[in-house]
Tab-separated table of C-alpha atoms and ligand atoms in Angstrom:
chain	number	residue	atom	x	y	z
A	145	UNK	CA	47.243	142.697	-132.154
A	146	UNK	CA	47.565	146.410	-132.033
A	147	UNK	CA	50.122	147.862	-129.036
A	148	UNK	CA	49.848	151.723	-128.373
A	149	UNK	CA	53.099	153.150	-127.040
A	150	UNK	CA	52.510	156.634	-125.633
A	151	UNK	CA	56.501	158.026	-125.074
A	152	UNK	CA	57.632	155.593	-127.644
A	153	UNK	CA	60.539	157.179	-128.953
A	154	UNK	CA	62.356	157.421	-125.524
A	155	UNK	CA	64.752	155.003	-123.764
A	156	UNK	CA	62.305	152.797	-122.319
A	157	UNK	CA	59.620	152.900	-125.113
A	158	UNK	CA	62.236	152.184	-127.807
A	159	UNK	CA	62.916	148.457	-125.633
A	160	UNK	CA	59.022	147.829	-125.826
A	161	UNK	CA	59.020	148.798	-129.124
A	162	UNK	CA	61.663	146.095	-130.264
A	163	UNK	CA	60.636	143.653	-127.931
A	164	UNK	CA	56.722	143.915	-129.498
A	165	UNK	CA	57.834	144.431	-132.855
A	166	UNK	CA	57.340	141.426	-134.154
A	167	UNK	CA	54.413	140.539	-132.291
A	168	UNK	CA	52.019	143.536	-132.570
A	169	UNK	CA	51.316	146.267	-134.767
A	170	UNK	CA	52.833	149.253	-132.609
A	171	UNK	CA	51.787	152.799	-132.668
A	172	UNK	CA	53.148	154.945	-131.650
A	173	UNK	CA	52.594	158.309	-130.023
A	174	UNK	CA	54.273	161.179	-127.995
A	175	UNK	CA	54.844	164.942	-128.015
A	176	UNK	CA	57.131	164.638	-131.343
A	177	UNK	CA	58.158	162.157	-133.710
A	178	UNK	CA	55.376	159.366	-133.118
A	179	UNK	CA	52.450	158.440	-135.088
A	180	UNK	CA	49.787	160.093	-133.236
A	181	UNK	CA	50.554	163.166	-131.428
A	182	UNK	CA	49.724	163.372	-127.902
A	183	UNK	CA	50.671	165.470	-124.277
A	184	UNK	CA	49.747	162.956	-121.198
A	185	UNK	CA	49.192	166.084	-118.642
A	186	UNK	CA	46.323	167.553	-121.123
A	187	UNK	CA	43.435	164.809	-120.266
A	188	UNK	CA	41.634	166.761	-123.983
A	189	UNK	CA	44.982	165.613	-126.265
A	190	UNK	CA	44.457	161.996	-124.263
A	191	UNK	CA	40.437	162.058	-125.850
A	192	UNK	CA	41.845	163.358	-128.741
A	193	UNK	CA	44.477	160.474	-129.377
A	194	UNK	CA	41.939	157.903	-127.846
A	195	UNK	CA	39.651	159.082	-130.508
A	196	UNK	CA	42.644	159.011	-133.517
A	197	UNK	CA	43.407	155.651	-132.442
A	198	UNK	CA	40.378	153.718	-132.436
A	199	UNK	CA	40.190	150.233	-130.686
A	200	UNK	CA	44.013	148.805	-129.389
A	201	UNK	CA	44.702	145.489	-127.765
A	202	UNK	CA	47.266	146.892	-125.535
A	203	UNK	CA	47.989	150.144	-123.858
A	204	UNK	CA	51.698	151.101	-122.838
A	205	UNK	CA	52.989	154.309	-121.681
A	206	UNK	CA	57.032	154.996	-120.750
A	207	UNK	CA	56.348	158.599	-120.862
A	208	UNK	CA	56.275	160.193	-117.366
A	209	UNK	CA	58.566	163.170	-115.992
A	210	UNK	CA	59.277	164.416	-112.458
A	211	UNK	CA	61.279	167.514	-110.993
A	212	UNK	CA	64.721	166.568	-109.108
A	213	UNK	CA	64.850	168.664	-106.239
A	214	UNK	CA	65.428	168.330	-102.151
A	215	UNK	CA	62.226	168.223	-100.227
A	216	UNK	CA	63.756	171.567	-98.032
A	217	UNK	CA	64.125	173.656	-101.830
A	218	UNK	CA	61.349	172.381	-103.641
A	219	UNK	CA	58.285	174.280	-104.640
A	220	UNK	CA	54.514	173.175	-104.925
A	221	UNK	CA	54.854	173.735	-108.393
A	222	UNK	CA	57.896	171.920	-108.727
A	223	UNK	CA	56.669	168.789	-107.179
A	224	UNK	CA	52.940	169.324	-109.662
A	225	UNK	CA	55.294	168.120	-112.744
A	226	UNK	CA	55.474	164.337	-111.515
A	227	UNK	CA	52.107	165.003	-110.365
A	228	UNK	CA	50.754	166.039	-113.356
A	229	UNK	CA	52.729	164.407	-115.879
A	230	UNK	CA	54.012	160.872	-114.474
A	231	UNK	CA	51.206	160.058	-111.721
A	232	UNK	CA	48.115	161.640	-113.045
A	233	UNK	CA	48.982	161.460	-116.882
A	234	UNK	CA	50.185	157.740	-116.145
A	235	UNK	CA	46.297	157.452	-114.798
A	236	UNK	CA	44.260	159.605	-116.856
A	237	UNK	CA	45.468	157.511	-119.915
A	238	UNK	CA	43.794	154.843	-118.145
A	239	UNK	CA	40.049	156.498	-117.174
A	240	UNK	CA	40.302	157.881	-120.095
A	241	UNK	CA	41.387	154.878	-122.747
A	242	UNK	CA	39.666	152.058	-121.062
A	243	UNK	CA	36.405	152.155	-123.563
A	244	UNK	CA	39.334	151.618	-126.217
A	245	UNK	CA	40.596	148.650	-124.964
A	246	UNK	CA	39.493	145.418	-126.264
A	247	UNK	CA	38.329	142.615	-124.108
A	248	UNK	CA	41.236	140.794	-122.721
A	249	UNK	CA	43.425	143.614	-123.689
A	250	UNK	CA	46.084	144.982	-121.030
A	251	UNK	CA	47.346	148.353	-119.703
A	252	UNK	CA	51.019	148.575	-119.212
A	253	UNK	CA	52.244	151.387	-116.770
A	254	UNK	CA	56.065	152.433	-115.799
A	255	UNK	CA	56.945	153.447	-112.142
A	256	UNK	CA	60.806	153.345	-111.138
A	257	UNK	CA	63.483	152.143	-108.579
A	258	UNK	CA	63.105	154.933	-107.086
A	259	UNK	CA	59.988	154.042	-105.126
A	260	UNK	CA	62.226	151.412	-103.323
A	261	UNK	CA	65.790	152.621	-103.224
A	262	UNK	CA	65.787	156.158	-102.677
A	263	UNK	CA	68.590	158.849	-103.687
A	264	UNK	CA	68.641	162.464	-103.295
A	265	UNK	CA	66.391	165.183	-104.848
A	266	UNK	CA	64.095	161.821	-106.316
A	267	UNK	CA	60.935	162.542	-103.876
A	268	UNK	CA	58.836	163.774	-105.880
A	269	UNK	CA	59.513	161.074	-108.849
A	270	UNK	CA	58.877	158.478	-105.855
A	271	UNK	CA	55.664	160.076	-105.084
A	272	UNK	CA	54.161	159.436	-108.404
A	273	UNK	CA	55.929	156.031	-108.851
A	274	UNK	CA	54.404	154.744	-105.867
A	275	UNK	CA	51.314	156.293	-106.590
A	276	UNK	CA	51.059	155.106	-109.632
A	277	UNK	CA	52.170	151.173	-108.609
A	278	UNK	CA	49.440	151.617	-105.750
A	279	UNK	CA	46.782	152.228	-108.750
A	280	UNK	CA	47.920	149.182	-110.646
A	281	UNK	CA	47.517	147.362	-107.669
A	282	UNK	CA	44.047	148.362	-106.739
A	283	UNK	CA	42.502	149.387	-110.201
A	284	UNK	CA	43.450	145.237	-111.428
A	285	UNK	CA	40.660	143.885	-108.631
A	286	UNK	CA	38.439	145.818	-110.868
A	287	UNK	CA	39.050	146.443	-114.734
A	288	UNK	CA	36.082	145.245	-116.447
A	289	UNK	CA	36.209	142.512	-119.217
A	290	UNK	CA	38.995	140.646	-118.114
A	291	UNK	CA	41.439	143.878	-118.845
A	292	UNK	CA	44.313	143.712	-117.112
A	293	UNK	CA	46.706	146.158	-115.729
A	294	UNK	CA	50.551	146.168	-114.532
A	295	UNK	CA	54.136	148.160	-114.314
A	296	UNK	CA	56.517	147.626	-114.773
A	297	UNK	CA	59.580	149.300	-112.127
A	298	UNK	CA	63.099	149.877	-113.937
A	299	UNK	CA	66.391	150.899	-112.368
A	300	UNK	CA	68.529	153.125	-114.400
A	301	UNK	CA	69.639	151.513	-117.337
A	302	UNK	CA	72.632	151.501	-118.934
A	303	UNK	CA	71.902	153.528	-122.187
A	304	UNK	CA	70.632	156.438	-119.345
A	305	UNK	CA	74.071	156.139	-117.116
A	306	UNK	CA	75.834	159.418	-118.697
A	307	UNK	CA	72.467	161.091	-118.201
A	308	UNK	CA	71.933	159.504	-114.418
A	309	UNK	CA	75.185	158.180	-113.453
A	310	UNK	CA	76.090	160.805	-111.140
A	311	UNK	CA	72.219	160.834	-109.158
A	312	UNK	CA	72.555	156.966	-109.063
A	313	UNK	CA	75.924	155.829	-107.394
A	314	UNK	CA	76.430	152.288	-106.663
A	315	UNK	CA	73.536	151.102	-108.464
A	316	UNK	CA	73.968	148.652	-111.158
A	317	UNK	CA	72.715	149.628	-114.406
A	318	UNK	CA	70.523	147.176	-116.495
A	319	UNK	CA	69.967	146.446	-119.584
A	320	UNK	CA	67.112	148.500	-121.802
A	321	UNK	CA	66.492	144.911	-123.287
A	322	UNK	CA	65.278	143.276	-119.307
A	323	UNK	CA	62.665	146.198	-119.323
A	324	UNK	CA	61.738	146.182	-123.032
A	325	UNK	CA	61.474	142.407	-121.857
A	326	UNK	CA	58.909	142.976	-118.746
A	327	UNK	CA	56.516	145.235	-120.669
A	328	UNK	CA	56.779	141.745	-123.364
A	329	UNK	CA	55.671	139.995	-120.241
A	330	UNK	CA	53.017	142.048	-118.958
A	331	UNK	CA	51.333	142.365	-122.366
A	332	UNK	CA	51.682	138.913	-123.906
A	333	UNK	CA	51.440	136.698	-119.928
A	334	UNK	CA	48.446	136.487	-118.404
A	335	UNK	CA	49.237	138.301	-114.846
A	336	UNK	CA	47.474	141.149	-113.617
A	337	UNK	CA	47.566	143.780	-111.128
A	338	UNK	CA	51.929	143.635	-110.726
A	339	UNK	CA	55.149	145.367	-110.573
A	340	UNK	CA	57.578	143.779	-112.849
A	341	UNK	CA	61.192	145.494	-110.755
A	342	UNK	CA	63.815	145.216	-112.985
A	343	UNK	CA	66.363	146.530	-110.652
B	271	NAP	N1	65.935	155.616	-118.399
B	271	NAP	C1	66.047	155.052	-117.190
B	271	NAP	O1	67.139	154.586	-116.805
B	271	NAP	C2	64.846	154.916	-116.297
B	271	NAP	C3	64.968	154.262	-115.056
B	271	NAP	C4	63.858	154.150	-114.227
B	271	NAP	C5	62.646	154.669	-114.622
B	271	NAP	N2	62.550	155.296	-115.830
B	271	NAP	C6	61.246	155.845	-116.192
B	271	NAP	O2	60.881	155.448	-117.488
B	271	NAP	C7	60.113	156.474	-118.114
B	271	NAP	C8	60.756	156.831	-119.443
B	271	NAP	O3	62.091	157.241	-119.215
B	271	NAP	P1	63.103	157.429	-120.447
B	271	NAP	O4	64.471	157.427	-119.874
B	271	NAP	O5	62.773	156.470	-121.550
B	271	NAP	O6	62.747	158.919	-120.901
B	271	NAP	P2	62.977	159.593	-122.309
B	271	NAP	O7	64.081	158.923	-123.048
B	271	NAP	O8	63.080	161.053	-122.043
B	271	NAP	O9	61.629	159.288	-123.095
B	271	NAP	C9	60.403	159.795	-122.697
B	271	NAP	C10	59.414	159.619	-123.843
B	271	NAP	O10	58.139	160.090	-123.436
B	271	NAP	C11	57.685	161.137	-124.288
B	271	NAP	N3	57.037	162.135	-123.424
B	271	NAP	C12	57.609	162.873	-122.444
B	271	NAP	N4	56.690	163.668	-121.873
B	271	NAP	C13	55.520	163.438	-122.513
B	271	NAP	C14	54.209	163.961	-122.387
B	271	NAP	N5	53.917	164.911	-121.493
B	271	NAP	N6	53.253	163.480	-123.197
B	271	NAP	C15	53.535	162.532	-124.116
B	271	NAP	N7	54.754	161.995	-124.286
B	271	NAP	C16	55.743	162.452	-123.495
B	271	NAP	C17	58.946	161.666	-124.993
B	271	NAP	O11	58.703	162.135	-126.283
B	271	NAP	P3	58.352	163.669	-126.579
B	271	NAP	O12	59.367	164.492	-125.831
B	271	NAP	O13	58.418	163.782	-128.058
B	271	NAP	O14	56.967	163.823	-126.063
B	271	NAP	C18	59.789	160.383	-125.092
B	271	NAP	O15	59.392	159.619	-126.217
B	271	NAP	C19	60.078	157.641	-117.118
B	271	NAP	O16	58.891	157.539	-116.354
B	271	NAP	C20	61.271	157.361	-116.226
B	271	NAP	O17	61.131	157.890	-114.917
B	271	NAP	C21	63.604	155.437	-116.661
């Protein structure tokens, strides 16, 4: 079985890594330090990787970023970076890696509490999480050749709480391992079109 991991070597991609470890081959890819070399918000790098990688069983991505700001200060172009990077980068990996997928194969997606529980200055990062989970949901009734698609929906977990502590007050971190768990889930299980909230 062959897992590609686009943002890998971050938080969330290093708990799918070691959850998948042992049951896939796992490439990996990602601006720096990955196998194959990739930018999600350039749809020609996506061909490009697509084209590197050959056929997968699995497609994950835990790459994704947003701009924290209050909807009365933020810019149009500060709100395109979730656009473009976590909500269309998210889906363009999809249009544009589906040939690559084998039969049966699955697409793994990551969204974020945020989309349910909201905080301050996280708009824009709820945007594209919902947008994203709203794809999932309605690209699953469709995916040809019994493909299936989910995300998975952490909270802020606790190897990120000196980084997002102070934006996420009261909230009770997780642990990376539950989310490194629900992409395990979504790729090795047999469900389709979900959000796996690990909150
Ligand atoms: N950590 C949390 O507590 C938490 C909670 C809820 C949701 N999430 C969500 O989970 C996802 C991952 O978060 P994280 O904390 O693991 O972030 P992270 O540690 O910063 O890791 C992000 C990974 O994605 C890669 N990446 C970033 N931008 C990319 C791009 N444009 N093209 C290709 N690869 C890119 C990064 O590598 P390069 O820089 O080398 O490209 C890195 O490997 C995000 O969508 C985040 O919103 C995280």
């Amino acid at each position: 079985m062959k897992v590609l991991i686009v943002g890998a070597n971050g938080t969330i991609g290093k708990a799918a890594v070691n959850e998948m470890s042992g049951e896939a081959e796992i490439i990996s890819a990602g601006r720096t330090n990955a196998n194959l070399e990739v930018d999600i918000t350039s749809t020609e790098s996506i061909k490009n990787m697509f084209e590197e990688v050959g056929e997968i069983d699995a497609l994950v991505c835990t790459a994704g970023a947003a701009a924290f700001e209050s909807v009365s200060e933020m810019t149009p172009e500060q709100n395109l970076v979730a656009v473009n990077s976590k909500l269309l980068g998210q889906v363009n990996l999809v249009l544009l890696g589906l040939d690559y997928i084998r039969d049966k194969g699955s697409i793994t997606l990551t969204t974020g509490v945020l989309m349910d529980d909201p905080i301050e200055k996280a708009s824009s990062a709820a945007m594209a999480n919902g947008g994203v989970r709203a794809f999932v949901k309605s690209a699953a009734i469709e995916l040809p050749r019994n493909i299936r698609i989910n995300n998975v929906s952490p909270t802020m977990v606790i190897e990120s709480e000196e980084k997002y502590g102070p934006l996420f007050k009261g909230f009770k971190p997780r642990e990376v391992k539950d989310v490194g768990l629900a992409f395990k889930k979504s790729i090795l299980g047999a469900q389709t079109g979900q959000t796996y909230e690990v909150y």
